Coordinates of C-alpha atoms in Angstrom, one line a residue:
Chain A
M8 CA 20.5 -27.0 -31.6
T9 CA 17.4 -26.3 -29.3
S10 CA 14.5 -24.5 -31.0
V11 CA 13.0 -21.6 -28.8
S12 CA 9.6 -20.2 -29.0
C13 CA 8.9 -18.0 -26.3
S14 CA 10.7 -15.8 -23.6
A15 CA 9.8 -18.3 -20.6
G16 CA 11.2 -21.5 -22.4
L17 CA 14.5 -19.2 -22.9
F18 CA 14.8 -18.7 -19.3
A19 CA 13.7 -22.1 -18.7
C20 CA 16.8 -23.2 -21.4
P21 CA 19.0 -25.1 -20.6
A22 CA 16.8 -28.1 -19.1
G23 CA 18.8 -29.3 -16.3
A24 CA 21.4 -25.7 -15.8
A25 CA 19.4 -24.8 -12.7
A26 CA 19.3 -27.9 -11.1
N27 CA 23.5 -28.0 -11.6
P28 CA 24.6 -24.2 -11.1
V29 CA 28.2 -23.6 -11.2
K30 CA 29.1 -22.6 -7.8
W31 CA 31.8 -19.4 -7.5
P32 CA 33.6 -20.4 -3.8
Y33 CA 35.9 -17.9 -2.1
A34 CA 39.1 -18.2 -0.7
T35 CA 40.8 -15.3 1.5
L36 CA 42.7 -13.1 -0.6
D37 CA 45.8 -11.0 -0.4
A38 CA 44.8 -7.4 -0.5
A39 CA 48.1 -6.3 -1.4
L40 CA 49.0 -8.6 -4.0
A41 CA 45.4 -7.3 -5.4
A42 CA 46.6 -4.2 -5.4
N43 CA 49.8 -4.7 -7.7
A44 CA 47.7 -7.0 -10.0
G45 CA 44.8 -4.3 -10.4
Y46 CA 47.8 -1.7 -11.3
E47 CA 49.3 -4.4 -13.9
G48 CA 46.4 -4.9 -15.2
H49 CA 45.1 -1.5 -15.7
R50 CA 48.3 -0.9 -17.5
Q51 CA 48.0 -4.3 -19.9
M52 CA 44.1 -3.6 -21.0
K53 CA 44.1 0.2 -20.1
S54 CA 40.9 -0.3 -18.5
C55 CA 40.2 0.0 -14.6
M56 CA 37.0 -2.1 -14.9
Y57 CA 39.2 -5.2 -16.2
G58 CA 42.0 -4.1 -13.7
V59 CA 39.9 -4.8 -10.6
F60 CA 37.7 -7.4 -11.7
A61 CA 41.0 -9.5 -12.9
S62 CA 42.7 -8.9 -9.9
V63 CA 39.9 -10.7 -7.7
V64 CA 38.9 -13.5 -10.5
K65 CA 42.7 -14.3 -11.8
Q66 CA 43.7 -14.9 -8.0
L67 CA 40.6 -17.0 -7.1
A68 CA 41.7 -19.0 -10.3
A69 CA 45.1 -19.1 -9.0
K70 CA 44.1 -20.4 -5.9
L71 CA 41.2 -22.5 -6.5
G72 CA 40.8 -23.3 -10.6
E73 CA 37.9 -23.3 -12.4
P74 CA 35.4 -22.2 -13.0
Y75 CA 37.4 -19.0 -12.2
Q76 CA 40.1 -19.8 -14.5
S77 CA 37.8 -19.8 -18.0
F78 CA 36.0 -16.9 -16.7
P79 CA 36.6 -14.0 -19.7
C80 CA 37.8 -11.7 -17.7
E81 CA 38.7 -9.7 -20.6
M82 CA 35.0 -8.7 -21.1
M83 CA 35.3 -6.2 -18.4
D84 CA 37.4 -3.8 -20.5
Y85 CA 34.7 -2.1 -21.7
G86 CA 34.1 -0.1 -18.5
A87 CA 36.9 2.4 -19.0
G88 CA 36.4 5.9 -19.3
G89 CA 33.4 5.4 -17.7
V90 CA 32.1 3.2 -20.2
A91 CA 33.7 3.3 -23.5
G92 CA 34.4 7.0 -22.7
W93 CA 31.2 8.1 -21.7
G94 CA 32.6 9.5 -18.6
S95 CA 30.1 7.4 -16.4
L96 CA 30.2 5.2 -13.3
C97 CA 34.1 5.0 -12.6
G98 CA 35.0 1.5 -14.3
A99 CA 37.0 0.8 -11.1
L100 CA 34.0 0.8 -9.3
N101 CA 31.9 -1.1 -12.0
G102 CA 34.4 -3.8 -11.8
G103 CA 34.5 -3.7 -8.4
A104 CA 30.6 -4.1 -7.9
A105 CA 30.9 -7.0 -10.7
V106 CA 32.9 -9.0 -9.0
I107 CA 31.4 -8.7 -5.4
S108 CA 28.0 -9.6 -7.3
L109 CA 29.5 -12.6 -9.0
L110 CA 30.8 -13.9 -5.1
V111 CA 28.3 -12.6 -3.2
R112 CA 24.7 -13.6 -4.2
D113 CA 22.7 -12.1 -0.7
T114 CA 21.1 -8.9 -1.5
T115 CA 21.7 -7.6 1.4
K116 CA 25.0 -8.3 1.8
R117 CA 25.7 -7.4 -1.8
T118 CA 24.3 -4.0 -1.3
A119 CA 26.2 -3.2 1.9
L120 CA 29.4 -4.2 0.3
T121 CA 28.8 -2.5 -2.8
D122 CA 27.7 0.8 -0.9
A123 CA 30.8 0.5 1.4
L124 CA 33.1 0.8 -1.5
F125 CA 31.5 3.5 -3.2
S126 CA 31.2 5.7 -0.5
W127 CA 34.7 4.8 0.6
Y128 CA 35.7 5.7 -2.5
Q129 CA 34.1 9.2 -2.5
S130 CA 35.3 10.5 0.6
T131 CA 38.8 9.2 0.4
P132 CA 41.9 11.2 -1.1
L133 CA 43.0 8.7 -4.1
P134 CA 45.2 7.5 -5.3
V135 CA 47.3 6.2 -2.4
Y136 CA 49.1 3.4 -3.9
V137 CA 52.4 3.7 -5.0
P138 CA 53.9 1.0 -7.2
P139 CA 57.3 -0.7 -7.0
T140 CA 58.2 0.5 -10.2
S141 CA 56.4 3.3 -12.4
S142 CA 57.0 4.9 -15.5
V143 CA 56.1 8.4 -14.1
S144 CA 58.5 9.8 -12.1
V145 CA 56.3 13.0 -11.0
D146 CA 54.1 13.3 -8.0
I147 CA 50.9 12.3 -8.1
P148 CA 48.3 13.9 -5.9
A149 CA 45.7 12.3 -3.9
V150 CA 42.2 14.0 -4.0
E151 CA 38.7 12.9 -3.0
P152 CA 36.9 12.0 -5.9
Q153 CA 33.4 13.3 -4.0
S154 CA 31.5 11.3 -6.9
I155 CA 31.3 7.7 -7.9
L156 CA 31.2 8.9 -11.8
C157 CA 34.4 9.0 -13.9
H158 CA 34.0 12.5 -15.2
S159 CA 33.4 14.1 -11.6
S160 CA 36.3 12.2 -10.4
C161 CA 38.8 12.9 -12.6
S162 CA 38.0 16.5 -13.6
A163 CA 38.2 16.9 -9.4
W164 CA 41.5 15.5 -10.0
L165 CA 42.6 17.3 -12.7
K166 CA 41.6 20.5 -11.3
K167 CA 44.4 19.9 -8.2
A168 CA 46.7 18.2 -10.4
K169 CA 46.8 21.2 -13.0
V170 CA 47.3 18.8 -16.0
S171 CA 45.5 17.7 -19.1
F172 CA 42.9 14.6 -19.3
Y173 CA 44.9 13.4 -21.8
S174 CA 48.6 13.8 -19.8
K175 CA 50.6 10.6 -18.4
E176 CA 50.0 11.8 -15.3
R177 CA 45.9 11.2 -15.1
E178 CA 46.4 8.2 -16.8
E179 CA 48.8 7.4 -13.8
R180 CA 46.4 8.4 -11.5
C181 CA 43.7 6.2 -12.9
T182 CA 46.3 3.3 -12.8
R183 CA 47.0 3.6 -9.0
L184 CA 43.7 4.5 -8.3
T185 CA 42.2 0.8 -9.9
A186 CA 45.1 -0.7 -7.8
D187 CA 43.3 1.0 -4.5
V188 CA 39.9 0.1 -5.7
A189 CA 41.1 -3.5 -6.1
R190 CA 42.8 -3.5 -2.8
K191 CA 39.6 -2.4 -1.2
T192 CA 37.4 -4.7 -3.0
V193 CA 39.3 -7.5 -1.7
E194 CA 39.3 -5.9 1.7
L195 CA 35.6 -5.8 2.0
L196 CA 35.0 -9.6 0.4
N197 CA 37.5 -10.8 2.9
G198 CA 35.5 -9.3 5.7
S199 CA 32.3 -10.2 4.5
F200 CA 33.3 -13.7 4.4
A201 CA 35.0 -14.0 7.7
G202 CA 31.5 -13.0 9.5
S203 CA 32.3 -9.1 9.8
P204 CA 28.4 -7.5 10.2
C205 CA 26.9 -6.1 7.4
E206 CA 26.8 -2.7 8.2
P207 CA 24.0 -0.6 6.2
L208 CA 25.1 2.8 4.5
A209 CA 24.8 5.5 6.2
L210 CA 23.7 8.5 3.9
S211 CA 25.3 11.9 4.5
Q212 CA 23.1 14.7 6.0
K213 CA 23.2 16.7 2.8
T214 CA 21.8 13.8 0.8
R215 CA 19.6 13.1 3.3
D216 CA 18.3 16.4 3.5
C217 CA 17.7 16.0 -0.6
L218 CA 15.8 13.0 -0.1
S219 CA 13.5 14.0 2.8
C220 CA 11.4 16.0 -0.3
H221 CA 12.8 13.7 -3.2
G222 CA 13.1 10.2 -1.8
K223 CA 10.8 7.5 -1.0
N224 CA 8.8 9.2 1.5
G225 CA 9.3 12.7 0.2
A226 CA 6.5 14.9 -1.1
Q227 CA 8.4 14.8 -4.8
A228 CA 9.4 11.1 -4.5
N229 CA 11.3 11.6 -8.1
V230 CA 14.9 10.7 -7.2
L231 CA 17.0 7.6 -6.9
T232 CA 20.6 7.9 -5.7
K233 CA 22.4 7.4 -2.6
S234 CA 24.6 10.6 -2.9
C235 CA 23.4 14.1 -4.6
H236 CA 26.5 16.2 -4.0
G237 CA 28.9 15.0 -6.5
C238 CA 26.9 16.6 -9.3
H239 CA 24.1 19.1 -7.6
F240 CA 25.1 21.6 -5.6
T241 CA 28.9 22.1 -6.9
S242 CA 30.4 25.4 -8.5
K243 CA 27.6 27.6 -10.1
N244 CA 24.9 24.4 -10.0
K245 CA 22.2 25.7 -8.2
H246 CA 19.0 23.4 -7.0
P247 CA 18.1 21.6 -9.9
Chain B
M25 CA 46.9 -25.3 -4.9
T26 CA 48.9 -22.5 -6.9
S27 CA 51.2 -20.3 -5.3
V28 CA 51.2 -16.5 -6.5
S29 CA 53.8 -14.6 -5.1
C30 CA 53.8 -11.5 -8.1
S31 CA 51.2 -9.5 -9.7
A32 CA 53.0 -10.4 -13.0
G33 CA 52.6 -14.1 -12.2
L34 CA 49.0 -13.5 -11.4
F35 CA 48.2 -12.3 -14.8
A36 CA 50.2 -15.2 -16.2
C37 CA 48.0 -17.9 -14.6
P38 CA 47.0 -20.1 -15.0
A39 CA 49.5 -21.8 -17.8
G40 CA 48.3 -22.5 -21.1
A41 CA 44.9 -20.7 -20.4
A42 CA 46.0 -18.0 -23.0
A43 CA 47.0 -20.8 -25.3
N44 CA 43.2 -22.3 -25.0
P45 CA 41.0 -19.4 -24.9
V46 CA 37.6 -20.1 -24.4
K47 CA 35.3 -19.2 -27.5
W48 CA 32.3 -17.1 -27.3
P49 CA 30.8 -17.3 -31.3
Y50 CA 28.0 -15.4 -32.3
A51 CA 24.8 -16.8 -34.2
T52 CA 21.9 -14.6 -35.5
L53 CA 19.6 -13.5 -33.0
D54 CA 15.9 -12.8 -33.0
A55 CA 15.4 -9.0 -32.1
A56 CA 12.1 -9.5 -30.9
L57 CA 12.4 -12.6 -28.6
A58 CA 15.2 -10.6 -26.9
A59 CA 12.6 -7.9 -26.3
N60 CA 10.8 -10.6 -24.7
A61 CA 13.5 -12.2 -22.9
G62 CA 14.3 -9.0 -21.1
Y63 CA 11.1 -8.0 -20.2
E64 CA 10.7 -11.3 -18.7
G65 CA 14.3 -11.0 -17.1
H66 CA 13.5 -7.7 -15.7
R67 CA 10.4 -9.2 -14.0
Q68 CA 12.1 -12.2 -12.8
M69 CA 15.4 -10.4 -11.0
K70 CA 13.9 -7.1 -11.0
S71 CA 17.1 -6.0 -12.7
C72 CA 17.6 -4.2 -16.0
M73 CA 21.4 -4.9 -16.0
Y74 CA 20.3 -8.8 -15.7
G75 CA 17.4 -8.6 -18.2
V76 CA 19.4 -7.0 -21.3
F77 CA 22.8 -9.2 -20.6
A78 CA 20.3 -12.3 -20.0
S79 CA 18.2 -12.2 -22.9
V80 CA 21.0 -12.2 -25.5
V81 CA 23.4 -15.0 -23.5
K82 CA 20.5 -17.3 -23.1
Q83 CA 19.4 -17.3 -26.4
L84 CA 22.9 -17.9 -27.7
A85 CA 22.9 -20.8 -25.0
A86 CA 19.9 -22.3 -26.5
K87 CA 21.0 -22.0 -29.9
L88 CA 24.5 -22.6 -29.3
G89 CA 24.8 -24.6 -25.8
E90 CA 28.5 -23.9 -23.9
P91 CA 30.5 -21.8 -23.0
Y92 CA 27.0 -19.8 -22.8
Q93 CA 24.9 -22.4 -20.8
S94 CA 27.9 -21.7 -18.0
F95 CA 28.2 -18.1 -18.0
P96 CA 26.8 -16.7 -14.2
C97 CA 24.3 -14.3 -15.6
E98 CA 22.7 -13.4 -12.3
M99 CA 26.0 -11.9 -11.2
M100 CA 24.7 -8.9 -13.8
D101 CA 21.7 -8.2 -11.6
Y102 CA 24.1 -5.7 -9.6
G103 CA 23.6 -2.5 -12.0
A104 CA 20.1 -2.5 -11.0
G105 CA 19.4 1.0 -10.1
G106 CA 22.2 2.4 -11.9
V107 CA 24.5 -0.1 -9.7
A108 CA 22.8 -0.9 -6.1
G109 CA 20.2 2.3 -6.5
W110 CA 23.1 4.8 -6.6
G111 CA 21.4 6.4 -9.6
S112 CA 24.5 5.9 -11.6
L113 CA 24.8 4.5 -15.2
C114 CA 21.4 2.9 -16.5
G115 CA 21.4 -1.1 -15.8
A116 CA 19.9 -1.4 -19.2
L117 CA 23.3 0.1 -20.8
N118 CA 25.6 -1.3 -18.5
G119 CA 24.1 -4.8 -19.5
G120 CA 24.0 -4.1 -23.0
A121 CA 27.5 -2.9 -23.4
A122 CA 28.7 -6.1 -21.4
V123 CA 27.0 -8.6 -23.5
I124 CA 28.6 -6.5 -26.7
S125 CA 32.1 -6.6 -24.8
L126 CA 31.5 -10.4 -24.3
L127 CA 31.1 -11.1 -27.9
V128 CA 33.0 -8.0 -29.8
R129 CA 36.5 -8.1 -29.1
D130 CA 37.6 -5.7 -31.6
T131 CA 38.0 -2.1 -29.7
T132 CA 36.9 -0.2 -32.6
K133 CA 33.7 -2.3 -33.6
R134 CA 33.2 -2.5 -29.7
T135 CA 33.1 1.0 -28.8
A136 CA 30.7 2.1 -32.0
L137 CA 28.4 -0.4 -31.2
T138 CA 28.5 0.7 -27.5
D139 CA 28.3 4.3 -28.6
A140 CA 25.4 3.6 -30.9
L141 CA 23.4 2.0 -28.2
F142 CA 23.9 4.7 -25.8
S143 CA 23.6 7.4 -28.5
W144 CA 20.1 5.8 -29.8
Y145 CA 18.6 5.6 -25.5
Q146 CA 19.9 9.0 -25.1
S147 CA 17.6 10.5 -28.0
T148 CA 14.7 8.2 -28.4
P149 CA 11.4 8.5 -26.5
L150 CA 11.1 5.0 -24.3
P151 CA 9.4 2.7 -23.5
V152 CA 8.1 1.6 -26.9
Y153 CA 7.8 -2.1 -26.0
V154 CA 4.4 -3.2 -25.1
P155 CA 4.4 -6.8 -23.9
P156 CA 1.5 -9.4 -24.6
T157 CA 0.2 -9.6 -21.0
S158 CA 1.1 -6.7 -18.4
S159 CA -0.4 -6.1 -14.7
V160 CA -0.4 -2.5 -15.2
S161 CA -3.1 -1.2 -17.1
V162 CA -2.5 2.4 -17.3
D163 CA -0.9 4.1 -20.1
I164 CA 3.0 4.2 -19.8
P165 CA 4.2 7.8 -21.8
A166 CA 7.5 7.6 -24.0
V167 CA 10.1 10.1 -23.0
E168 CA 13.7 10.4 -24.2
P169 CA 15.9 10.0 -21.5
Q170 CA 18.0 12.5 -22.8
S171 CA 21.0 10.9 -20.2
I172 CA 22.7 7.6 -20.0
L173 CA 22.1 8.1 -16.3
C174 CA 19.6 6.2 -14.8
H175 CA 18.6 9.3 -12.0
S176 CA 18.6 11.6 -14.7
S177 CA 16.6 9.1 -17.5
C178 CA 14.1 8.3 -14.8
S179 CA 13.9 11.7 -13.7
A180 CA 13.1 12.9 -16.9
W181 CA 10.2 10.1 -17.4
L182 CA 8.4 10.4 -13.7
K183 CA 8.4 14.8 -14.9
K184 CA 5.9 13.4 -17.6
A185 CA 4.4 10.3 -16.0
K186 CA 3.9 12.7 -12.7
V187 CA 4.0 9.3 -10.5
S188 CA 6.3 8.4 -7.9
F189 CA 9.6 6.4 -8.6
Y190 CA 8.5 4.0 -6.2
S191 CA 4.8 3.4 -8.2
K192 CA 4.0 0.5 -10.4
E193 CA 4.0 2.5 -13.5
R194 CA 7.6 3.6 -12.8
E195 CA 8.6 -0.2 -12.4
E196 CA 6.4 -0.8 -16.0
R197 CA 8.5 1.9 -17.3
C198 CA 11.7 0.2 -16.6
T199 CA 10.8 -3.1 -17.6
R200 CA 9.5 -2.2 -20.9
L201 CA 12.7 -0.5 -21.4
T202 CA 15.0 -2.9 -20.6
A203 CA 13.0 -5.2 -23.8
D204 CA 14.0 -2.2 -25.7
V205 CA 17.3 -2.1 -25.1
A206 CA 17.7 -5.8 -25.3
R207 CA 16.1 -5.7 -29.0
K208 CA 18.3 -2.7 -29.5
T209 CA 21.2 -4.8 -28.6
V210 CA 20.5 -7.4 -30.5
E211 CA 20.0 -5.8 -33.7
L212 CA 23.3 -4.0 -33.3
L213 CA 24.9 -7.3 -33.0
N214 CA 23.0 -8.8 -35.7
G215 CA 24.0 -5.8 -37.8
S216 CA 27.6 -6.0 -36.9
F217 CA 28.3 -9.4 -37.6
A218 CA 26.1 -9.3 -40.5
G219 CA 29.1 -7.0 -41.6
S220 CA 27.4 -3.8 -41.5
P221 CA 30.0 -1.0 -41.5
C222 CA 31.2 0.5 -38.3
E223 CA 30.1 4.0 -38.1
P224 CA 31.6 6.5 -35.8
L225 CA 29.5 8.3 -33.0
A226 CA 28.4 11.4 -34.2
L227 CA 28.4 14.1 -31.3
S228 CA 25.9 16.4 -30.8
Q229 CA 26.7 20.0 -31.9
K230 CA 26.2 21.2 -28.0
T231 CA 28.6 18.5 -26.9
R232 CA 31.0 19.5 -29.5
D233 CA 30.8 23.3 -28.2
C234 CA 31.6 22.0 -24.8
L235 CA 34.5 19.5 -26.1
S236 CA 36.2 22.7 -28.3
C237 CA 37.3 23.8 -24.9
H238 CA 37.1 20.9 -22.6
G239 CA 37.6 18.0 -25.1
K240 CA 41.8 16.8 -26.3
N241 CA 42.6 19.7 -28.3
G242 CA 40.9 22.8 -25.9
A243 CA 42.9 25.3 -23.8
Q244 CA 41.3 23.4 -20.8
A245 CA 41.3 19.4 -21.2
N246 CA 40.0 18.1 -18.4
V247 CA 36.7 16.4 -19.2
L248 CA 36.1 12.9 -20.7
T249 CA 32.4 12.6 -21.9
K250 CA 30.7 11.9 -25.3
S251 CA 27.5 14.0 -24.1
C252 CA 27.3 16.8 -22.0
H253 CA 23.7 18.0 -21.8
G254 CA 21.7 15.4 -20.1
C255 CA 23.5 16.7 -17.3
H256 CA 24.6 20.2 -17.6
F257 CA 22.7 23.4 -19.0
T258 CA 19.4 21.6 -17.9
S259 CA 17.1 23.6 -15.3
K260 CA 18.7 26.0 -13.5
N261 CA 22.2 24.5 -13.9
K262 CA 24.5 26.9 -15.6
H263 CA 28.2 26.4 -16.8
P264 CA 29.8 24.5 -14.4

């Protein structure tokens, strides 16, 4: 057992680890297989975050073996319900961002991929995925989440679907959405590792209007975000 | 290389892995050391999520060695700024929830620990931590975040501190807050592994009022959350 007496020492431990960092190489993945795996992973663990994360890591484990085989994917179940049911960040996006970060260590590329995933999610009617077999026989409508937050995303869908959050239809919606986010994450990773250019995020005009006052160069630089209107200026909400 | 043809096969791969899962044992940790490490980790990686996660995993690596030494803690930098600057879930909490999930696989205990961390964060004037040395000589006020979201938490603090999000003071606030969340996470983990009872979260009266209509047994069961008033009924916002 190693004695630790200071935080600087803690971050320097263990001796030699930094000299031999574990590598996390990439191999082109099958996006359709990731979608199926995302759906299956959500069904198994009741977690969108686990579904997306494991759909990528377990496919890499099957292709490349270690260190992917030993990664404790199960830990990623924590993101379900916007983390432990708090309704914050959609767990599918939390899982997508986590696996992008595991595989892409260049900050500019990682941010661009995460931005692309999040902005696609907000503005795409979801879910699109239809499983080969499903226990739910009713139609699952596709609705733009308009927000990256679990609560907002789910509530927007429920408004259209006219069912309870606790219905089998809502559970199926999130299971299929997990498949969609898994597919998109793999498509983005495949593109990036194939050399696709790293496009910076184009903020919406509405968000740019907000950030003209509240962003970095505004008179009141007191807000960090890349999208305002999923939460603000909706329904009866006025300028906060 | 293994051929993969179905998602069920993907989740069954690699053969034998489930029979020999990697163990992630716990050892009682030093909460003060975790706080210092959280602060230092944030400074090194500019990431609150990394700071909290690594403050626990690297202390376990120093005490127990593998598998903690090989865990790619750097991947957790993705949570900074509420994930890539989107302002969603506070990265310190994302890191705390992630490391709790790595170490505590019992769902009831894990949920209770995450709930305890999140509810403590919302209602505690933060930051409390004062580093042994700091480059920032001005006072850093302590403010209740009142929300688990990065944007809301930061904006509440900025309102009191009267500085820009891009100021050295705000950067120092988040660095110190990372230390506080690291300390609290270790205190909760130490207590849980020492056998402290697993207390269910007591929702606030305000949130219970909202969920009496919008929760599981309400007339409009269309909201998943454990706290409403960090976002709703603030400032000029009325009932959504």
